[in-house]
Coordinates of C-alpha atoms and ligand atoms in Angstrom, one line a residue:
Chain S
M131 CA 163.9 79.9 97.8
S132 CA 166.6 82.2 96.5
I133 CA 169.2 84.1 98.5
F134 CA 171.4 87.0 97.6
T135 CA 175.1 86.5 97.5
R136 CA 176.8 89.3 99.3
G137 CA 179.1 91.3 97.1
F138 CA 178.2 89.6 93.9
S139 CA 177.0 91.8 91.1
G140 CA 177.7 89.7 88.0
R141 CA 179.1 90.8 84.7
G142 CA 176.7 91.7 81.9
R143 CA 173.0 91.4 82.2
E144 CA 172.4 89.0 79.3
N145 CA 168.9 90.2 78.7
N146 CA 168.7 88.1 75.6
P147 CA 165.4 86.5 74.8
A148 CA 167.3 83.9 72.8
L149 CA 169.0 82.6 76.0
P150 CA 167.2 79.9 78.0
P151 CA 167.2 80.2 81.8
G152 CA 170.5 79.7 83.5
Q153 CA 172.5 79.9 80.2
Y154 CA 175.3 82.3 79.3
L155 CA 176.6 83.4 75.9
T156 CA 179.9 82.1 74.7
E157 CA 181.8 82.9 71.6
D158 CA 184.0 79.7 72.0
F159 CA 182.8 76.2 71.2
P160 CA 183.4 74.3 74.4
V161 CA 183.5 70.5 74.5
L162 CA 181.4 68.1 76.6
S163 CA 182.1 64.4 76.4
A164 CA 183.0 61.7 78.8
G165 CA 186.0 60.0 77.2
P166 CA 188.6 60.4 74.5
T167 CA 187.7 61.6 71.0
P168 CA 187.5 58.5 68.8
N169 CA 189.5 58.3 65.6
I170 CA 187.0 57.5 62.8
H171 CA 188.0 56.9 59.1
L172 CA 185.6 57.9 56.4
D173 CA 186.1 54.8 54.3
S174 CA 184.8 52.6 57.2
W175 CA 182.3 55.1 58.5
Q176 CA 178.7 54.0 58.5
F177 CA 175.3 55.1 59.8
T178 CA 172.4 52.7 60.4
I179 CA 168.8 52.9 61.4
T180 CA 167.6 49.6 63.0
T181 CA 163.9 49.0 63.6
E182 CA 161.9 46.6 65.8
T183 CA 161.7 43.9 63.0
G184 CA 165.5 43.8 62.9
V185 CA 165.7 45.6 59.5
V186 CA 168.9 47.6 59.3
H187 CA 169.0 50.6 56.9
K188 CA 172.6 51.4 56.2
W189 CA 174.6 54.4 54.7
S190 CA 178.2 54.7 53.9
W191 CA 179.9 58.1 54.0
D192 CA 179.6 58.4 50.2
E193 CA 176.0 57.4 50.3
L194 CA 175.3 60.0 53.0
M195 CA 177.0 62.7 51.0
A196 CA 175.0 61.7 47.9
L197 CA 171.8 62.7 49.8
P198 CA 170.6 66.3 49.7
S199 CA 172.1 68.4 52.5
E200 CA 170.5 71.5 54.0
D201 CA 171.9 74.6 55.7
I202 CA 170.8 74.9 59.3
H203 CA 171.0 78.1 61.2
T204 CA 170.4 77.5 64.9
D205 CA 171.2 78.3 68.5
I206 CA 172.8 75.6 70.6
H207 CA 172.5 75.1 74.4
C208 CA 174.8 73.0 76.4
V209 CA 173.8 71.5 79.8
T210 CA 177.1 72.9 81.2
R211 CA 175.4 76.4 80.8
W212 CA 176.9 77.9 77.7
S213 CA 174.8 78.8 74.7
K214 CA 176.0 79.7 71.3
L215 CA 173.7 81.7 69.1
G216 CA 173.4 81.8 65.3
T217 CA 175.6 78.8 64.4
T218 CA 175.5 77.5 60.9
W219 CA 175.6 73.8 60.0
R220 CA 175.1 71.6 57.0
G221 CA 173.6 68.2 57.2
V222 CA 171.2 65.6 56.0
S223 CA 167.7 65.8 57.5
L224 CA 166.6 62.8 59.4
D225 CA 163.3 63.1 57.5
T226 CA 165.3 62.1 54.4
L227 CA 167.0 59.1 56.2
F228 CA 163.7 57.9 57.7
E229 CA 161.8 58.0 54.4
G230 CA 161.9 54.3 53.7
V231 CA 161.9 53.2 57.4
E232 CA 158.8 51.5 58.8
T233 CA 158.4 51.5 62.5
D234 CA 155.7 51.7 65.1
Y235 CA 158.0 52.5 68.0
N236 CA 158.0 56.0 69.4
Y237 CA 161.5 56.3 71.0
V238 CA 165.1 56.2 69.6
M239 CA 168.4 55.3 71.1
E240 CA 171.3 57.3 69.5
H241 CA 174.6 55.3 69.3
S242 CA 178.0 56.9 68.9
Y243 CA 181.4 55.6 67.9
G244 CA 183.1 55.1 71.3
G245 CA 180.0 53.4 72.7
Y246 CA 178.1 56.3 74.1
T247 CA 174.3 56.5 73.8
T248 CA 171.5 59.0 74.4
N249 CA 167.8 58.6 74.0
A250 CA 165.1 60.8 72.4
P251 CA 161.5 60.6 71.4
Y252 CA 161.1 59.8 67.7
E253 CA 158.9 62.8 67.2
D254 CA 161.7 65.1 68.3
L255 CA 163.8 63.8 65.4
R256 CA 161.2 64.4 62.7
D257 CA 159.6 67.2 60.8
G258 CA 162.7 69.3 60.2
K259 CA 163.9 69.1 63.8
A260 CA 167.0 66.9 63.4
W261 CA 169.9 66.3 61.1
I262 CA 173.1 64.3 60.6
A263 CA 175.4 67.2 60.5
H264 CA 178.8 67.0 58.8
T265 CA 179.8 70.7 58.3
F266 CA 180.1 73.5 60.9
E267 CA 180.6 77.1 59.8
G268 CA 181.6 76.0 56.3
K269 CA 184.2 73.5 57.4
P270 CA 184.2 69.7 57.9
L271 CA 183.1 69.1 61.5
D272 CA 186.1 68.7 63.9
P273 CA 186.5 65.3 65.6
E274 CA 186.5 67.2 68.9
H275 CA 183.0 68.4 68.2
G276 CA 181.7 65.1 66.9
G277 CA 183.1 64.8 63.4
P278 CA 183.0 63.4 60.9
A279 CA 179.2 63.6 61.7
R280 CA 177.1 64.2 64.7
L281 CA 173.4 64.2 65.2
L282 CA 172.0 67.8 65.5
V283 CA 168.8 68.2 67.6
P284 CA 169.2 71.8 68.6
H285 CA 165.9 72.2 70.4
L286 CA 167.2 69.9 73.2
Y287 CA 170.3 70.3 75.3
F288 CA 173.3 69.6 73.2
W289 CA 174.2 66.2 74.7
K290 CA 171.2 64.9 72.8
S291 CA 173.0 65.8 69.6
A292 CA 175.2 62.7 69.8
K293 CA 178.7 63.2 68.6
W294 CA 180.4 60.7 66.4
I295 CA 176.9 59.3 65.5
T296 CA 176.9 55.8 64.0
G297 CA 173.3 54.6 64.4
L298 CA 169.8 55.0 65.6
T299 CA 167.8 52.1 67.1
M300 CA 164.0 52.3 67.5
M301 CA 162.8 51.6 71.0
K302 CA 159.4 50.7 72.4
N303 CA 160.1 52.6 75.7
D304 CA 162.0 55.7 76.5
D305 CA 165.0 53.8 77.9
P306 CA 167.8 56.1 79.3
G307 CA 171.0 56.3 77.4
F308 CA 174.5 56.6 78.8
W309 CA 174.2 60.2 79.7
E310 CA 170.8 59.8 81.2
Q311 CA 171.9 56.9 83.4
N312 CA 174.7 59.2 84.6
G313 CA 172.3 61.8 85.9
Y314 CA 171.2 63.9 82.9
H315 CA 167.5 64.5 82.3
I316 CA 165.6 61.9 80.2
Y317 CA 164.2 64.7 77.8
G318 CA 166.4 67.8 78.2
D319 CA 164.4 70.8 77.3
P320 CA 166.6 73.9 77.8
W321 CA 163.6 76.2 78.1
K322 CA 162.4 74.2 81.1
E323 CA 165.9 73.8 82.5
Q324 CA 165.6 70.0 82.4
R325 CA 169.3 69.5 83.2
Y326 CA 169.4 66.6 85.7
W327 CA 166.9 64.3 87.1
Chain C
M199 CA 180.3 54.6 101.2
V200 CA 177.3 56.5 100.0
D201 CA 175.3 55.6 96.9
A202 CA 174.8 58.3 94.3
P203 CA 172.0 60.5 95.8
R204 CA 169.6 62.3 93.5
P205 CA 170.7 65.9 93.1
G206 CA 167.3 67.6 93.5
S207 CA 166.9 71.3 93.8
W208 CA 169.0 74.2 94.9
T209 CA 170.0 74.3 98.5
V210 CA 171.7 77.0 100.6
G211 CA 175.3 76.6 101.8
T212 CA 177.2 78.9 104.2
V213 CA 180.9 79.5 103.7
S214 CA 182.7 78.3 106.9
S215 CA 186.3 79.1 105.9
T216 CA 188.7 79.8 103.0
H217 CA 192.4 79.1 102.5
P218 CA 194.7 80.4 99.7
E219 CA 196.1 77.5 97.7
T220 CA 198.1 79.4 94.9
P221 CA 198.6 83.0 93.9
S222 CA 195.4 82.7 91.9
G223 CA 193.4 80.0 93.6
R224 CA 191.9 79.1 96.9
S225 CA 189.9 76.5 98.8
I226 CA 186.5 77.2 100.1
W227 CA 184.7 75.1 102.7
I228 CA 180.9 75.3 102.7
D229 CA 178.5 73.9 105.2
V230 CA 175.5 72.4 103.6
P231 CA 172.9 71.1 106.1
G232 CA 171.2 68.0 104.8
W233 CA 173.9 67.3 102.3
P234 CA 173.2 63.7 101.1
G235 CA 176.9 62.8 100.8
N236 CA 178.9 62.4 97.6
I237 CA 181.3 60.1 95.8
A238 CA 184.9 61.1 95.1
G239 CA 184.9 62.8 91.7
Q240 CA 181.5 64.4 91.7
H241 CA 180.8 68.1 91.3
V242 CA 178.2 70.7 92.3
D243 CA 176.6 73.6 90.5
V244 CA 177.1 76.8 92.4
R245 CA 174.6 79.7 91.9
L246 CA 175.3 83.3 92.8
T247 CA 172.5 85.9 92.9
A248 CA 173.0 89.6 92.7
P249 CA 170.8 92.1 94.6
D250 CA 168.8 92.7 91.4
G251 CA 168.0 89.1 91.0
Y252 CA 170.6 88.4 88.3
Q253 CA 172.0 84.9 88.6
A254 CA 175.1 83.1 87.4
S255 CA 175.9 79.4 87.8
R256 CA 179.0 77.4 87.3
S257 CA 180.1 73.8 88.0
Y258 CA 182.8 73.1 90.7
S259 CA 184.3 69.7 91.6
L260 CA 184.4 68.6 95.2
A261 CA 187.7 67.9 96.8
S262 CA 185.8 66.3 99.6
S263 CA 183.7 63.1 99.5
G264 CA 181.7 60.9 101.9
P265 CA 178.8 61.8 104.1
E266 CA 180.3 65.0 105.7
P267 CA 178.0 68.0 105.2
R268 CA 181.1 70.3 104.9
L269 CA 182.2 70.5 101.2
Q270 CA 185.6 71.6 100.0
L271 CA 185.8 73.4 96.7
A272 CA 189.1 74.7 95.2
V273 CA 188.7 77.4 92.6
D274 CA 191.2 78.9 90.2
K275 CA 190.6 82.5 89.1
L276 CA 190.2 83.2 85.4
P277 CA 191.1 86.9 85.1
D278 CA 188.2 87.9 82.9
G279 CA 185.8 85.4 84.4
E280 CA 182.4 86.2 86.0
V281 CA 182.2 83.7 88.8
S282 CA 185.7 82.5 89.6
P283 CA 187.1 86.0 90.6
Y284 CA 184.2 86.4 93.0
L285 CA 184.9 83.0 94.6
V286 CA 188.6 83.5 94.8
D287 CA 188.8 87.2 95.9
E288 CA 185.5 88.2 97.4
I289 CA 183.6 85.4 99.2
Q290 CA 184.1 85.3 103.0
P291 CA 183.1 83.0 105.9
G292 CA 179.4 83.6 106.7
D293 CA 178.5 84.3 103.1
M294 CA 175.7 82.2 101.6
L295 CA 175.5 80.7 98.1
E296 CA 173.3 78.1 96.5
L297 CA 174.4 74.7 95.4
R298 CA 172.9 71.8 93.6
G299 CA 174.3 68.3 93.6
P300 CA 176.1 66.1 93.9
L301 CA 176.2 65.8 90.1
G302 CA 177.9 63.4 87.8
G303 CA 177.9 59.6 88.4
W304 CA 180.5 58.7 85.8
F305 CA 183.7 60.5 86.7
V306 CA 183.9 58.8 90.1
W307 CA 186.2 56.5 92.0
K308 CA 184.6 54.0 94.4
E309 CA 186.6 51.7 96.7
E310 CA 185.1 48.6 95.0
Q311 CA 187.0 49.5 91.9
T312 CA 190.1 47.4 92.3
A313 CA 191.9 48.1 89.1
P314 CA 195.1 50.2 89.3
V315 CA 194.3 53.9 88.8
Q316 CA 196.3 56.6 87.0
L317 CA 195.1 60.1 87.7
V318 CA 196.2 62.9 85.3
A319 CA 195.5 66.5 86.2
G320 CA 196.0 69.8 84.5
G321 CA 195.8 72.9 86.7
S322 CA 192.7 73.0 88.9
G323 CA 191.7 69.7 87.3
V324 CA 193.4 68.2 90.3
V325 CA 190.4 68.9 92.5
P326 CA 188.2 65.9 91.8
L327 CA 191.4 63.7 91.6
V328 CA 192.4 64.8 95.1
A329 CA 189.0 63.7 96.3
M330 CA 189.8 60.3 94.8
I331 CA 193.3 60.2 96.4
R332 CA 191.7 61.0 99.8
A333 CA 188.9 58.4 99.4
H334 CA 191.4 55.8 98.3
A335 CA 193.6 56.5 101.4
A336 CA 190.6 56.5 103.7
S337 CA 189.3 53.2 102.3
G338 CA 192.5 51.3 102.8
S339 CA 192.2 50.1 99.2
T340 CA 195.2 48.1 98.0
A341 CA 194.7 49.1 94.4
A342 CA 197.6 51.2 93.1
M343 CA 196.8 54.8 92.5
Q344 CA 199.1 57.5 91.3
L345 CA 198.9 61.1 90.1
L346 CA 200.6 63.0 87.2
Y347 CA 200.0 66.7 87.9
S348 CA 200.7 69.2 85.1
V349 CA 200.8 72.7 86.5
R350 CA 202.5 76.0 85.6
S351 CA 205.0 76.1 88.4
P352 CA 205.5 74.8 92.0
E353 CA 203.7 77.9 93.4
D354 CA 200.7 77.0 91.3
R355 CA 200.1 73.6 92.9
F356 CA 196.8 73.2 94.6
F357 CA 197.0 71.0 97.8
A358 CA 200.8 71.4 97.7
D359 CA 201.5 70.2 101.3
E360 CA 199.1 67.3 101.2
L361 CA 200.3 66.1 97.8
G362 CA 203.9 66.9 98.7
A363 CA 203.7 64.3 101.5
L364 CA 202.8 61.5 99.1
D365 CA 205.2 59.5 97.1
N366 CA 202.8 58.6 94.3
V367 CA 202.7 62.1 92.7
T368 CA 204.7 63.2 89.7
Y369 CA 204.8 66.8 88.6
A370 CA 205.0 68.2 85.1
Y371 CA 205.8 71.9 85.3
T372 CA 204.9 73.8 82.2
R373 CA 206.4 77.3 82.9
S374 CA 209.0 77.1 85.7
G375 CA 210.2 74.6 88.2
P376 CA 213.3 73.1 89.9
T377 CA 216.4 73.3 87.8
D378 CA 216.7 69.5 87.5
A379 CA 213.1 69.2 86.1
V380 CA 212.0 69.1 82.5
I381 CA 210.0 72.4 82.0
G382 CA 207.4 72.6 79.2
R383 CA 204.1 71.3 78.1
L384 CA 203.5 67.6 78.6
T385 CA 204.3 65.5 75.5
K386 CA 203.2 62.0 74.6
E387 CA 206.7 60.7 75.5
R388 CA 206.7 62.3 79.0
L389 CA 203.1 61.0 79.5
E390 CA 204.1 57.5 78.6
A391 CA 207.1 57.5 81.0
A392 CA 204.9 58.8 83.9
V393 CA 201.7 56.8 83.7
L394 CA 200.8 53.2 84.7
P395 CA 201.0 50.7 81.9
V396 CA 198.1 49.8 79.6
G397 CA 195.3 48.2 81.6
A398 CA 195.1 50.8 84.3
S399 CA 191.9 52.8 84.7
V400 CA 192.7 56.4 83.9
F401 CA 191.0 59.7 85.0
V402 CA 192.0 62.8 83.2
C403 CA 190.7 66.2 84.3
G404 CA 191.6 69.8 83.5
P405 CA 191.1 72.4 80.8
T406 CA 189.5 71.1 77.6
G407 CA 192.6 71.2 75.4
F408 CA 194.7 69.5 78.0
V409 CA 192.2 66.7 78.4
E410 CA 191.8 66.2 74.7
A411 CA 195.6 66.0 74.2
V412 CA 196.2 63.6 77.1
A413 CA 193.2 61.3 76.3
S414 CA 194.2 61.0 72.6
W415 CA 197.8 60.3 73.5
L416 CA 196.7 57.6 75.9
V417 CA 194.7 55.9 73.1
D418 CA 197.7 56.2 70.8
L419 CA 199.8 54.5 73.5
G420 CA 197.4 51.5 73.5
H421 CA 195.2 52.4 76.4
D422 CA 191.6 51.2 76.0
A423 CA 189.3 54.1 75.4
G424 CA 186.7 52.4 77.6
L425 CA 189.1 52.7 80.6
I426 CA 189.7 56.4 80.2
K427 CA 187.3 58.8 81.9
T428 CA 187.6 62.5 81.3
E429 CA 186.2 65.7 82.9
R430 CA 186.7 68.9 80.9
F431 CA 186.6 72.1 82.8
G432 CA 186.2 74.4 79.8
G433 CA 188.3 76.9 78.0
A434 CA 190.3 76.2 74.9
Ligands
FAD615 C1 182.2 69.5 85.8 C2 183.1 70.7 86.0 C3 183.8 70.9 87.1 C4 184.6 72.0 87.3 N1 185.4 72.1 88.5 C5 186.2 73.2 88.7 C6 187.0 73.3 89.8 O1 187.0 72.4 90.7 N2 187.8 74.4 90.0 C7 187.8 75.4 89.0 O2 188.5 76.4 89.3 N3 187.0 75.3 88.0 C8 186.2 74.2 87.7 N4 185.4 74.2 86.6 C9 185.3 75.4 85.7 C10 184.3 76.3 86.2 O3 183.0 75.7 86.1 C11 184.2 77.6 85.5 O4 184.1 77.4 84.1 C12 185.4 78.5 85.7 O5 185.5 78.8 87.1 C13 185.3 79.8 84.9 O6 184.1 80.5 85.3 P1 184.0 82.1 85.3 O7 182.6 82.5 85.5 O8 185.1 82.7 86.2 O9 184.5 82.4 83.8 P2 183.5 82.7 82.5 O10 183.0 84.1 82.7 O11 182.6 81.6 82.4 O12 184.6 82.6 81.3 C14 185.5 83.6 81.0 C15 186.3 83.2 79.8 O13 187.1 82.0 80.1 C16 186.8 80.9 79.3 N5 186.9 79.7 80.2 C17 185.8 79.2 80.8 N6 186.2 78.1 81.6 C18 187.6 78.0 81.4 C19 188.6 77.1 81.9 N7 188.3 76.2 82.7 N8 189.9 77.4 81.5 C20 190.2 78.4 80.6 N9 189.3 79.2 80.1 C21 188.0 79.1 80.5 C22 185.4 81.2 78.8 O14 185.2 80.6 77.6 C23 185.5 82.7 78.7 O15 186.1 83.1 77.5 C24 184.6 73.1 86.4 C25 183.9 72.9 85.2 C26 183.1 71.8 85.0 C27 182.3 71.7 83.7

């Protein structure tokens, strides 16, 4: 059921087909995170992929930067209702990082510096759908926005694009991460408005 | 106390009363039949619908907590905002709006949390922290709890009378204030002097820039990042 709110007319009609339901356009780049911004040094930075056999694939910052990076032009949608259209990132495709990884598991837990986690299906991170992003609009990614590197999975709500990414762990089941245990949706499709459970 | 209920779908609330808090902000009480109760610190999504079906939604923290189906919001007006000017200037008792919640199970204080608590508010970021102060008082908890409230001027304080009656509130005025007060933006040094020592559980809430600054100073001062919880209201 929907009701009218007396006297409310709203500002602009954002009749923009690029905007998922319930989102509004912003020119800023707001911040969503649950705790302080961690202070991460590039010389100790590392990114790992851990599989069910306990094998750990590991990259240092220099090793990551030695891999081919791609330009990514994409819209991003935050669960707190802002969307930003036409953003430009640079990052390493997860397809590249998963090349030598053998796994039969279908789910992934994303781990961040600072301890936060969020879950995603493996297939959502493959086939050109996800990157380790290190550059935003031509500049090194700000710590506030997840730098030195964050996951970028733009087809899901932006909390799935874990800031300060440090590792992925393969999971047998779709176990909820930190955000999902705190009320956010297990999958988070902005076009279906999967904000909260 | 109530457990975190599942937020579910939109539900209709009716404004029962409003009360000016500051020159640019006011409290709104909303009756929500069937409200499942909420924990201090949680928020709701508010959705407004124009006659042509256009909808806008924003998040607002709850100053109220517990089982009562009468919610208190307190909203500060952003001059060029879409939703906050309507809530501050237009809405009247009897008007209906839609809500969804309670939302957020992380930025909450529960009476079983026995660690000392430092609250740090910037502007309207005081709203969920007032819910914690009220819940703490109602529970009879013996855990220490104190508030550092950064706000433009004395007139801009939300809940001025209620907080003024407490002795565990420190103000940091950024634009104007009593002649004997330090005026100006909070600094790391002023923060250090005003907050509980390392080991306290800290809740920081307000505009994004304020929260970023305070949280990183706290970490610099030796506070464990795992004990700092933040809620960012948006903006720069
Ligand atoms: C979890 C949560 C709880 C919140 N609780 C409260 C609350 O208790 N009381 C309250 O008054 N607000 C609260 N907010 C902020 C609120 O949701 C809206 O963002 C705010 O009212 C502005 O909405 P608007 O439609 O008026 O402005 P918009 O039309 O959305 O924005 C207008 C302009 O202001 C900028 N802007 C947006 N938010 C802010 C901000 N907070 N400070 C400075 N600039 C901003 C925008 O980027 C934009 O440029 C909360 C936000 C969150 C995420």
